[in-house]
Amino acid sequence: MGPQEIGKEDELSSSVDLGSKNKYRKIDSELPEDDDDNTSGHIQQSHGFSSTRKYVLACAFFASLNSVLLGYDVGVMSGAIIFIQEDLMITEVQEEVLVGCLSIVSVFGSLAGGRASDAIGRKWTMGLAAIIFQMGAITMTLAPSFHMLMAGRLLAGVGIGFGVMIAPVYIAEISPALSRGSLTSFPEIFINLGILLGYVSNYAFSGLPAHTSWRIMLAVGIMPSVFIGFALFIIPESPRWLVMQNRIHEARAVLLKTIESETEVAERLAEIQLAAAAGLLITSTSSISTWHWHELWRPSSPGVSRMLVVGIGIQCFQQITGIDALVYYSPEIFKAAGIKDNAKLLAATVAVGVTKTGFILIAILLIDRVGRKPLLYISTIGMTVCLFTLAASLSFLGKGNGKAGTVLSVLSVCGDVAFFSVGLGPVCWVLTSEIFPLKLRAQAVALAAVGNRVCSGLVAMSFLSLLSVITVAGSFFMFSIISVLAVVFVYALVPETKGKTLEQIETMFMSSSGSGDKQLDEGEFELGGLGLGVGGHSSKHLITPSHKV
């Protein structure tokens, strides 16, 4: 069902009921001051916090299951490729293509996922992702040759592309503002959990014959997609997508499950309706789908341009700082560091997986307390130091310092993935899922995910060739320089979004050309820069309800 078009601004104004207790005020802090009007709402919320919080947590948990598929594939392939080489006798170039093609092909899944999620909903797009991945995983498991293995991997890549873009969008749209950062980080937790499970699977099945071991390793990845099927009957549809489909009553029912106070539900629903209607006013004279892509490729406002730079930029930096080189090719790196035994190599990769998964919990605890930007600073600066140290330690191996260099290399790899998990890993997806306007969100996040997957694929498909040209140490010197550029990018362009509703973040970008955080705190803006009036009043009113959800 397509969105209902709204042609007249006065009809929009009169149709949105904001509730008798709604307040419009200047946004001057992250938490609004209490007043008599909202006291009852706070009391209601305190009684219902436990049930609503548990419900939202369950939704975030089930929506993140698709991310296990991506993580497991990344982790398991790092070890399975050793046995695939032995069984199918593939070349080094074929190894690079097999490992890296999944990220490249997932681009098509991400692009299609944006369109699909707008058409059939966020929830059922997650189900479609699981089905496609499952078909690919079964094909890989039964593959008798390299070509059939590639066919299954391409299919799995499309499924992962669907899943990797839709989970953060869904969670961001259903989560309360004050806990959205930690909840939207759930997909990154599950990616790390999947990587760890992949490493453990490698180690557990490494003793089997080569022909059997890699097939069992890949087959285990089918199991998470089965649980996703059950999850679809538990989680609701995104309330913001329901509003875009003019299914207002259903959207209100979902909001009542995630927000205890009915006053706050009315305020949030009104805010979402205005944001959705803003897009409808723009697209009322043209094809909505065509307008989406035209607006993304040739933005009509500086605000959308800045959103795209931040969203796509942070996604690309997440990958070109070399995280997939460490995860996919950690056995190769540890070989260069002096570890030769296969069992010890796989055990070392398990240590990397444990580190990567453990440190993501720190980000979950801090992202809504400390904020997105401080975690990005800690992450990118720490990664720069670790990457430089790794390059230096690998260089020392050729100068008679083998044992010390080996230990330092392993510690540097673990340090890099730890700093990645604290900031750049989870915060990247949090930012891209919350900065775009409602009407553009799904396809804009899909476009940002394309940047992520393309960069991931380029790194994965070129790393072994790069080693033969500039050595392992030279490769990580290069990654450390790129990490320095990531620090500069965060400082210059990334705003702080902690504690703000999705609609307020949209306003921040649309109404500022530079320091969004400062301008957000200094005055009132028009919703989305579109000058929409409320209840027939001046277009300078901003929807800034007294309760943040």
PDB file of N, CA and C in Angstrom, residues 372-465:
ATOM      1  N   ARG A 372      28.024   9.878  20.966  1.00  0.00           N
ATOM      2  CA  ARG A 372      28.599   9.218  19.791  1.00  0.00           C
ATOM      3  C   ARG A 372      30.005   9.730  19.476  1.00  0.00           C
ATOM      4  N   LYS A 373      30.166  11.049  19.501  1.00  0.00           N
ATOM      5  CA  LYS A 373      31.422  11.646  19.037  1.00  0.00           C
ATOM      6  C   LYS A 373      32.616  11.308  19.932  1.00  0.00           C
ATOM      7  N   PRO A 374      32.497  11.388  21.273  1.00  0.00           N
ATOM      8  CA  PRO A 374      33.634  11.001  22.115  1.00  0.00           C
ATOM      9  C   PRO A 374      34.083   9.557  21.882  1.00  0.00           C
ATOM     10  N   LEU A 375      33.126   8.646  21.683  1.00  0.00           N
ATOM     11  CA  LEU A 375      33.495   7.263  21.413  1.00  0.00           C
ATOM     12  C   LEU A 375      34.212   7.128  20.076  1.00  0.00           C
ATOM     13  N   LEU A 376      33.803   7.924  19.090  1.00  0.00           N
ATOM     14  CA  LEU A 376      34.492   7.899  17.798  1.00  0.00           C
ATOM     15  C   LEU A 376      35.930   8.404  17.928  1.00  0.00           C
ATOM     16  N   TYR A 377      36.133   9.440  18.748  1.00  0.00           N
ATOM     17  CA  TYR A 377      37.491   9.940  18.985  1.00  0.00           C
ATOM     18  C   TYR A 377      38.366   8.853  19.618  1.00  0.00           C
ATOM     19  N   ILE A 378      37.860   8.252  20.684  1.00  0.00           N
ATOM     20  CA  ILE A 378      38.618   7.198  21.378  1.00  0.00           C
ATOM     21  C   ILE A 378      38.948   6.067  20.409  1.00  0.00           C
ATOM     22  N   SER A 379      37.957   5.683  19.617  1.00  0.00           N
ATOM     23  CA  SER A 379      38.102   4.555  18.705  1.00  0.00           C
ATOM     24  C   SER A 379      39.136   4.833  17.617  1.00  0.00           C
ATOM     25  N   THR A 380      38.980   5.933  16.895  1.00  0.00           N
ATOM     26  CA  THR A 380      39.855   6.195  15.747  1.00  0.00           C
ATOM     27  C   THR A 380      41.297   6.497  16.178  1.00  0.00           C
ATOM     28  N   ILE A 381      41.454   7.211  17.290  1.00  0.00           N
ATOM     29  CA  ILE A 381      42.811   7.482  17.780  1.00  0.00           C
ATOM     30  C   ILE A 381      43.475   6.193  18.265  1.00  0.00           C
ATOM     31  N   GLY A 382      42.723   5.372  19.006  1.00  0.00           N
ATOM     32  CA  GLY A 382      43.266   4.096  19.471  1.00  0.00           C
ATOM     33  C   GLY A 382      43.614   3.171  18.322  1.00  0.00           C
ATOM     34  N   MET A 383      42.766   3.118  17.295  1.00  0.00           N
ATOM     35  CA  MET A 383      43.050   2.279  16.127  1.00  0.00           C
ATOM     36  C   MET A 383      44.309   2.752  15.408  1.00  0.00           C
ATOM     37  N   THR A 384      44.480   4.060  15.313  1.00  0.00           N
ATOM     38  CA  THR A 384      45.678   4.606  14.658  1.00  0.00           C
ATOM     39  C   THR A 384      46.942   4.122  15.351  1.00  0.00           C
ATOM     40  N   VAL A 385      46.949   4.200  16.666  1.00  0.00           N
ATOM     41  CA  VAL A 385      48.114   3.764  17.448  1.00  0.00           C
ATOM     42  C   VAL A 385      48.363   2.265  17.256  1.00  0.00           C
ATOM     43  N   CYS A 386      47.302   1.455  17.331  1.00  0.00           N
ATOM     44  CA  CYS A 386      47.458   0.002  17.217  1.00  0.00           C
ATOM     45  C   CYS A 386      47.899  -0.416  15.818  1.00  0.00           C
ATOM     46  N   LEU A 387      47.349   0.213  14.790  1.00  0.00           N
ATOM     47  CA  LEU A 387      47.746  -0.120  13.425  1.00  0.00           C
ATOM     48  C   LEU A 387      49.205   0.231  13.169  1.00  0.00           C
ATOM     49  N   PHE A 388      49.623   1.379  13.678  1.00  0.00           N
ATOM     50  CA  PHE A 388      51.030   1.771  13.523  1.00  0.00           C
ATOM     51  C   PHE A 388      51.939   0.804  14.288  1.00  0.00           C
ATOM     52  N   THR A 389      51.522   0.419  15.483  1.00  0.00           N
ATOM     53  CA  THR A 389      52.314  -0.520  16.289  1.00  0.00           C
ATOM     54  C   THR A 389      52.400  -1.879  15.611  1.00  0.00           C
ATOM     55  N   LEU A 390      51.287  -2.342  15.015  1.00  0.00           N
ATOM     56  CA  LEU A 390      51.290  -3.615  14.295  1.00  0.00           C
ATOM     57  C   LEU A 390      52.273  -3.569  13.132  1.00  0.00           C
ATOM     58  N   ALA A 391      52.229  -2.485  12.369  1.00  0.00           N
ATOM     59  CA  ALA A 391      53.149  -2.348  11.234  1.00  0.00           C
ATOM     60  C   ALA A 391      54.599  -2.348  11.709  1.00  0.00           C
ATOM     61  N   ALA A 392      54.865  -1.624  12.797  1.00  0.00           N
ATOM     62  CA  ALA A 392      56.227  -1.557  13.323  1.00  0.00           C
ATOM     63  C   ALA A 392      56.695  -2.919  13.829  1.00  0.00           C
ATOM     64  N   SER A 393      55.805  -3.640  14.515  1.00  0.00           N
ATOM     65  CA  SER A 393      56.201  -4.946  15.065  1.00  0.00           C
ATOM     66  C   SER A 393      56.464  -5.953  13.964  1.00  0.00           C
ATOM     67  N   LEU A 394      55.662  -5.916  12.886  1.00  0.00           N
ATOM     68  CA  LEU A 394      55.902  -6.815  11.761  1.00  0.00           C
ATOM     69  C   LEU A 394      57.207  -6.481  11.055  1.00  0.00           C
ATOM     70  N   SER A 395      57.584  -5.223  11.052  1.00  0.00           N
ATOM     71  CA  SER A 395      58.861  -4.818  10.474  1.00  0.00           C
ATOM     72  C   SER A 395      60.021  -5.351  11.298  1.00  0.00           C
ATOM     73  N   PHE A 396      59.866  -5.351  12.619  1.00  0.00           N
ATOM     74  CA  PHE A 396      60.929  -5.813  13.508  1.00  0.00           C
ATOM     75  C   PHE A 396      61.212  -7.301  13.357  1.00  0.00           C
ATOM     76  N   LEU A 397      60.219  -8.064  12.862  1.00  0.00           N
ATOM     77  CA  LEU A 397      60.409  -9.513  12.748  1.00  0.00           C
ATOM     78  C   LEU A 397      61.584  -9.852  11.845  1.00  0.00           C
ATOM     79  N   GLY A 398      61.851  -8.983  10.908  1.00  0.00           N
ATOM     80  CA  GLY A 398      62.959  -9.225   9.988  1.00  0.00           C
ATOM     81  C   GLY A 398      64.290  -8.757  10.536  1.00  0.00           C
ATOM     82  N   LYS A 399      64.296  -8.282  11.771  1.00  0.00           N
ATOM     83  CA  LYS A 399      65.516  -7.741  12.342  1.00  0.00           C
ATOM     84  C   LYS A 399      65.930  -8.483  13.611  1.00  0.00           C
ATOM     85  N   GLY A 400      65.549  -9.763  13.695  1.00  0.00           N
ATOM     86  CA  GLY A 400      66.004 -10.575  14.809  1.00  0.00           C
ATOM     87  C   GLY A 400      65.195 -10.460  16.074  1.00  0.00           C
ATOM     88  N   ASN A 401      64.052  -9.804  16.038  1.00  0.00           N
ATOM     89  CA  ASN A 401      63.221  -9.648  17.231  1.00  0.00           C
ATOM     90  C   ASN A 401      61.937 -10.461  17.094  1.00  0.00           C
ATOM     91  N   GLY A 402      62.062 -11.707  16.613  1.00  0.00           N
ATOM     92  CA  GLY A 402      60.905 -12.520  16.276  1.00  0.00           C
ATOM     93  C   GLY A 402      59.914 -12.703  17.392  1.00  0.00           C
ATOM     94  N   LYS A 403      60.347 -13.157  18.565  1.00  0.00           N
ATOM     95  CA  LYS A 403      59.418 -13.457  19.644  1.00  0.00           C
ATOM     96  C   LYS A 403      58.714 -12.202  20.141  1.00  0.00           C
ATOM     97  N   ALA A 404      59.485 -11.144  20.372  1.00  0.00           N
ATOM     98  CA  ALA A 404      58.891  -9.891  20.832  1.00  0.00           C
ATOM     99  C   ALA A 404      57.938  -9.334  19.785  1.00  0.00           C
ATOM    100  N   GLY A 405      58.330  -9.441  18.526  1.00  0.00           N
ATOM    101  CA  GLY A 405      57.477  -8.943  17.453  1.00  0.00           C
ATOM    102  C   GLY A 405      56.189  -9.723  17.339  1.00  0.00           C
ATOM    103  N   THR A 406      56.249 -11.050  17.546  1.00  0.00           N
ATOM    104  CA  THR A 406      55.049 -11.883  17.487  1.00  0.00           C
ATOM    105  C   THR A 406      54.049 -11.489  18.571  1.00  0.00           C
ATOM    106  N   VAL A 407      54.550 -11.364  19.794  1.00  0.00           N
ATOM    107  CA  VAL A 407      53.679 -10.988  20.913  1.00  0.00           C
ATOM    108  C   VAL A 407      53.064  -9.612  20.675  1.00  0.00           C
ATOM    109  N   LEU A 408      53.896  -8.666  20.235  1.00  0.00           N
ATOM    110  CA  LEU A 408      53.402  -7.306  20.000  1.00  0.00           C
ATOM    111  C   LEU A 408      52.392  -7.268  18.857  1.00  0.00           C
ATOM    112  N   SER A 409      52.602  -8.118  17.843  1.00  0.00           N
ATOM    113  CA  SER A 409      51.668  -8.168  16.711  1.00  0.00           C
ATOM    114  C   SER A 409      50.295  -8.657  17.156  1.00  0.00           C
ATOM    115  N   VAL A 410      50.288  -9.739  17.949  1.00  0.00           N
ATOM    116  CA  VAL A 410      49.016 -10.280  18.433  1.00  0.00           C
ATOM    117  C   VAL A 410      48.299  -9.256  19.314  1.00  0.00           C
ATOM    118  N   LEU A 411      49.044  -8.602  20.197  1.00  0.00           N
ATOM    119  CA  LEU A 411      48.443  -7.582  21.065  1.00  0.00           C
ATOM    120  C   LEU A 411      47.917  -6.399  20.252  1.00  0.00           C
ATOM    121  N   SER A 412      48.641  -6.022  19.204  1.00  0.00           N
ATOM    122  CA  SER A 412      48.212  -4.895  18.365  1.00  0.00           C
ATOM    123  C   SER A 412      46.931  -5.219  17.609  1.00  0.00           C
ATOM    124  N   VAL A 413      46.833  -6.459  17.093  1.00  0.00           N
ATOM    125  CA  VAL A 413      45.605  -6.869  16.400  1.00  0.00           C
ATOM    126  C   VAL A 413      44.428  -6.850  17.365  1.00  0.00           C
ATOM    127  N   CYS A 414      44.629  -7.420  18.557  1.00  0.00           N
ATOM    128  CA  CYS A 414      43.557  -7.418  19.559  1.00  0.00           C
ATOM    129  C   CYS A 414      43.193  -6.003  19.977  1.00  0.00           C
ATOM    130  N   GLY A 415      44.201  -5.141  20.117  1.00  0.00           N
ATOM    131  CA  GLY A 415      43.947  -3.743  20.479  1.00  0.00           C
ATOM    132  C   GLY A 415      43.160  -3.012  19.416  1.00  0.00           C
ATOM    133  N   ASP A 416      43.498  -3.258  18.147  1.00  0.00           N
ATOM    134  CA  ASP A 416      42.795  -2.577  17.058  1.00  0.00           C
ATOM    135  C   ASP A 416      41.327  -2.971  17.017  1.00  0.00           C
ATOM    136  N   VAL A 417      41.032  -4.281  17.126  1.00  0.00           N
ATOM    137  CA  VAL A 417      39.632  -4.699  17.081  1.00  0.00           C
ATOM    138  C   VAL A 417      38.887  -4.236  18.333  1.00  0.00           C
ATOM    139  N   ALA A 418      39.604  -4.097  19.457  1.00  0.00           N
ATOM    140  CA  ALA A 418      38.967  -3.596  20.678  1.00  0.00           C
ATOM    141  C   ALA A 418      38.545  -2.142  20.509  1.00  0.00           C
ATOM    142  N   PHE A 419      39.447  -1.303  20.017  1.00  0.00           N
ATOM    143  CA  PHE A 419      39.111   0.107  19.798  1.00  0.00           C
ATOM    144  C   PHE A 419      38.040   0.257  18.721  1.00  0.00           C
ATOM    145  N   PHE A 420      38.075  -0.597  17.704  1.00  0.00           N
ATOM    146  CA  PHE A 420      37.036  -0.578  16.676  1.00  0.00           C
ATOM    147  C   PHE A 420      35.671  -0.854  17.295  1.00  0.00           C
ATOM    148  N   SER A 421      35.606  -1.846  18.171  1.00  0.00           N
ATOM    149  CA  SER A 421      34.336  -2.228  18.788  1.00  0.00           C
ATOM    150  C   SER A 421      33.820  -1.183  19.759  1.00  0.00           C
ATOM    151  N   VAL A 422      34.701  -0.402  20.333  1.00  0.00           N
ATOM    152  CA  VAL A 422      34.284   0.639  21.275  1.00  0.00           C
ATOM    153  C   VAL A 422      33.597   1.801  20.560  1.00  0.00           C
ATOM    154  N   GLY A 423      33.989   2.083  19.331  1.00  0.00           N
ATOM    155  CA  GLY A 423      33.445   3.271  18.672  1.00  0.00           C
ATOM    156  C   GLY A 423      33.047   3.095  17.228  1.00  0.00           C
ATOM    157  N   LEU A 424      34.018   2.998  16.327  1.00  0.00           N
ATOM    158  CA  LEU A 424      33.737   3.058  14.896  1.00  0.00           C
ATOM    159  C   LEU A 424      32.817   1.936  14.432  1.00  0.00           C
ATOM    160  N   GLY A 425      32.910   0.770  15.058  1.00  0.00           N
ATOM    161  CA  GLY A 425      32.036  -0.338  14.670  1.00  0.00           C
ATOM    162  C   GLY A 425      30.572  -0.050  14.914  1.00  0.00           C
ATOM    163  N   PRO A 426      30.153   0.132  16.179  1.00  0.00           N
ATOM    164  CA  PRO A 426      28.724   0.349  16.446  1.00  0.00           C
ATOM    165  C   PRO A 426      28.224   1.753  16.116  1.00  0.00           C
ATOM    166  N   VAL A 427      29.023   2.780  16.399  1.00  0.00           N
ATOM    167  CA  VAL A 427      28.557   4.164  16.227  1.00  0.00           C
ATOM    168  C   VAL A 427      28.280   4.472  14.767  1.00  0.00           C
ATOM    169  N   CYS A 428      29.053   3.865  13.878  1.00  0.00           N
ATOM    170  CA  CYS A 428      28.847   4.059  12.440  1.00  0.00           C
ATOM    171  C   CYS A 428      27.407   3.752  12.045  1.00  0.00           C
ATOM    172  N   TRP A 429      26.889   2.600  12.502  1.00  0.00           N
ATOM    173  CA  TRP A 429      25.527   2.200  12.127  1.00  0.00           C
ATOM    174  C   TRP A 429      24.479   3.000  12.896  1.00  0.00           C
ATOM    175  N   VAL A 430      24.793   3.385  14.107  1.00  0.00           N
ATOM    176  CA  VAL A 430      23.869   4.230  14.867  1.00  0.00           C
ATOM    177  C   VAL A 430      23.661   5.552  14.146  1.00  0.00           C
ATOM    178  N   LEU A 431      24.745   6.203  13.755  1.00  0.00           N
ATOM    179  CA  LEU A 431      24.647   7.506  13.088  1.00  0.00           C
ATOM    180  C   LEU A 431      23.869   7.423  11.779  1.00  0.00           C
ATOM    181  N   THR A 432      24.210   6.442  10.939  1.00  0.00           N
ATOM    182  CA  THR A 432      23.558   6.393   9.633  1.00  0.00           C
ATOM    183  C   THR A 432      22.079   6.024   9.736  1.00  0.00           C
ATOM    184  N   SER A 433      21.682   5.377  10.809  1.00  0.00           N
ATOM    185  CA  SER A 433      20.263   5.032  10.950  1.00  0.00           C
ATOM    186  C   SER A 433      19.439   6.154  11.556  1.00  0.00           C
ATOM    187  N   GLU A 434      20.085   7.185  12.113  1.00  0.00           N
ATOM    188  CA  GLU A 434      19.313   8.220  12.791  1.00  0.00           C
ATOM    189  C   GLU A 434      19.413   9.611  12.155  1.00  0.00           C
ATOM    190  N   ILE A 435      20.325   9.842  11.214  1.00  0.00           N
ATOM    191  CA  ILE A 435      20.518  11.209  10.712  1.00  0.00           C
ATOM    192  C   ILE A 435      19.641  11.547   9.510  1.00  0.00           C
ATOM    193  N   PHE A 436      19.081  10.550   8.810  1.00  0.00           N
ATOM    194  CA  PHE A 436      18.351  10.847   7.580  1.00  0.00           C
ATOM    195  C   PHE A 436      16.861  11.084   7.852  1.00  0.00           C
ATOM    196  N   PRO A 437      16.206  11.916   7.000  1.00  0.00           N
ATOM    197  CA  PRO A 437      14.762  12.157   7.151  1.00  0.00           C
ATOM    198  C   PRO A 437      13.968  10.882   6.936  1.00  0.00           C
ATOM    199  N   LEU A 438      12.764  10.847   7.491  1.00  0.00           N
ATOM    200  CA  LEU A 438      11.930   9.656   7.426  1.00  0.00           C
ATOM    201  C   LEU A 438      11.708   9.189   5.994  1.00  0.00           C
ATOM    202  N   LYS A 439      11.381  10.119   5.090  1.00  0.00           N
ATOM    203  CA  LYS A 439      11.049   9.737   3.720  1.00  0.00           C
ATOM    204  C   LYS A 439      12.257   9.189   2.964  1.00  0.00           C
ATOM    205  N   LEU A 440      13.461   9.565   3.379  1.00  0.00           N
ATOM    206  CA  LEU A 440      14.668   9.119   2.693  1.00  0.00           C
ATOM    207  C   LEU A 440      15.417   8.036   3.462  1.00  0.00           C
ATOM    208  N   ARG A 441      14.981   7.757   4.690  1.00  0.00           N
ATOM    209  CA  ARG A 441      15.835   6.989   5.602  1.00  0.00           C
ATOM    210  C   ARG A 441      16.230   5.625   5.048  1.00  0.00           C
ATOM    211  N   ALA A 442      15.277   4.826   4.622  1.00  0.00           N
ATOM    212  CA  ALA A 442      15.593   3.460   4.204  1.00  0.00           C
ATOM    213  C   ALA A 442      16.555   3.449   3.025  1.00  0.00           C
ATOM    214  N   GLN A 443      16.282   4.265   2.003  1.00  0.00           N
ATOM    215  CA  GLN A 443      17.125   4.235   0.817  1.00  0.00           C
ATOM    216  C   GLN A 443      18.444   4.966   1.050  1.00  0.00           C
ATOM    217  N   ALA A 444      18.455   5.964   1.925  1.00  0.00           N
ATOM    218  CA  ALA A 444      19.711   6.649   2.252  1.00  0.00           C
ATOM    219  C   ALA A 444      20.633   5.723   3.045  1.00  0.00           C
ATOM    220  N   VAL A 445      20.063   4.996   4.005  1.00  0.00           N
ATOM    221  CA  VAL A 445      20.869   4.026   4.749  1.00  0.00           C
ATOM    222  C   VAL A 445      21.366   2.932   3.811  1.00  0.00           C
ATOM    223  N   ALA A 446      20.531   2.541   2.855  1.00  0.00           N
ATOM    224  CA  ALA A 446      20.955   1.543   1.866  1.00  0.00           C
ATOM    225  C   ALA A 446      22.147   2.063   1.069  1.00  0.00           C
ATOM    226  N   LEU A 447      22.103   3.335   0.679  1.00  0.00           N
ATOM    227  CA  LEU A 447      23.211   3.927  -0.073  1.00  0.00           C
ATOM    228  C   LEU A 447      24.480   3.981   0.766  1.00  0.00           C
ATOM    229  N   ALA A 448      24.330   4.334   2.039  1.00  0.00           N
ATOM    230  CA  ALA A 448      25.491   4.348   2.941  1.00  0.00           C
ATOM    231  C   ALA A 448      26.041   2.938   3.121  1.00  0.00           C
ATOM    232  N   ALA A 449      25.145   1.951   3.232  1.00  0.00           N
ATOM    233  CA  ALA A 449      25.578   0.560   3.357  1.00  0.00           C
ATOM    234  C   ALA A 449      26.312   0.098   2.108  1.00  0.00           C
ATOM    235  N   VAL A 450      25.919   0.628   0.943  1.00  0.00           N
ATOM    236  CA  VAL A 450      26.629   0.318  -0.299  1.00  0.00           C
ATOM    237  C   VAL A 450      28.083   0.778  -0.194  1.00  0.00           C
ATOM    238  N   GLY A 451      28.281   2.000   0.313  1.00  0.00           N
ATOM    239  CA  GLY A 451      29.645   2.490   0.505  1.00  0.00           C
ATOM    240  C   GLY A 451      30.436   1.581   1.421  1.00  0.00           C
ATOM    241  N   ASN A 452      29.796   1.128   2.497  1.00  0.00           N
ATOM    242  CA  ASN A 452      30.445   0.231   3.448  1.00  0.00           C
ATOM    243  C   ASN A 452      30.833  -1.084   2.790  1.00  0.00           C
ATOM    244  N   ARG A 453      29.887  -1.685   2.071  1.00  0.00           N
ATOM    245  CA  ARG A 453      30.130  -2.993   1.479  1.00  0.00           C
ATOM    246  C   ARG A 453      31.141  -2.929   0.332  1.00  0.00           C
ATOM    247  N   VAL A 454      31.100  -1.864  -0.475  1.00  0.00           N
ATOM    248  CA  VAL A 454      32.072  -1.712  -1.562  1.00  0.00           C
ATOM    249  C   VAL A 454      33.481  -1.601  -0.991  1.00  0.00           C
ATOM    250  N   CYS A 455      33.641  -0.763   0.030  1.00  0.00           N
ATOM    251  CA  CYS A 455      34.963  -0.601   0.648  1.00  0.00           C
ATOM    252  C   CYS A 455      35.427  -1.903   1.292  1.00  0.00           C
ATOM    253  N   SER A 456      34.499  -2.609   1.940  1.00  0.00           N
ATOM    254  CA  SER A 456      34.832  -3.898   2.529  1.00  0.00           C
ATOM    255  C   SER A 456      35.310  -4.877   1.464  1.00  0.00           C
ATOM    256  N   GLY A 457      34.586  -4.919   0.357  1.00  0.00           N
ATOM    257  CA  GLY A 457      34.961  -5.824  -0.723  1.00  0.00           C
ATOM    258  C   GLY A 457      36.297  -5.484  -1.339  1.00  0.00           C
ATOM    259  N   LEU A 458      36.551  -4.190  -1.534  1.00  0.00           N
ATOM    260  CA  LEU A 458      37.833  -3.768  -2.117  1.00  0.00           C
ATOM    261  C   LEU A 458      39.002  -4.154  -1.218  1.00  0.00           C
ATOM    262  N   VAL A 459      38.820  -3.967   0.089  1.00  0.00           N
ATOM    263  CA  VAL A 459      39.873  -4.349   1.032  1.00  0.00           C
ATOM    264  C   VAL A 459      40.086  -5.862   1.018  1.00  0.00           C
ATOM    265  N   ALA A 460      38.977  -6.616   1.091  1.00  0.00           N
ATOM    266  CA  ALA A 460      39.077  -8.073   1.153  1.00  0.00           C
ATOM    267  C   ALA A 460      39.643  -8.674  -0.126  1.00  0.00           C
ATOM    268  N   MET A 461      39.290  -8.090  -1.280  1.00  0.00           N
ATOM    269  CA  MET A 461      39.702  -8.662  -2.558  1.00  0.00           C
ATOM    270  C   MET A 461      41.092  -8.226  -2.992  1.00  0.00           C
ATOM    271  N   SER A 462      41.648  -7.221  -2.328  1.00  0.00           N
ATOM    272  CA  SER A 462      42.959  -6.716  -2.757  1.00  0.00           C
ATOM    273  C   SER A 462      44.058  -6.931  -1.723  1.00  0.00           C
ATOM    274  N   PHE A 463      43.701  -7.393  -0.516  1.00  0.00           N
ATOM    275  CA  PHE A 463      44.678  -7.413   0.576  1.00  0.00           C
ATOM    276  C   PHE A 463      45.852  -8.345   0.281  1.00  0.00           C
ATOM    277  N   LEU A 464      45.585  -9.565  -0.183  1.00  0.00           N
ATOM    278  CA  LEU A 464      46.681 -10.503  -0.461  1.00  0.00           C
ATOM    279  C   LEU A 464      47.585  -9.979  -1.569  1.00  0.00           C
ATOM    280  N   SER A 465      46.984  -9.378  -2.592  1.00  0.00           N
ATOM    281  CA  SER A 465      47.799  -8.787  -3.663  1.00  0.00           C
ATOM    282  C   SER A 465      48.607  -7.611  -3.136  1.00  0.00           C
TER     283      SER A 465
END
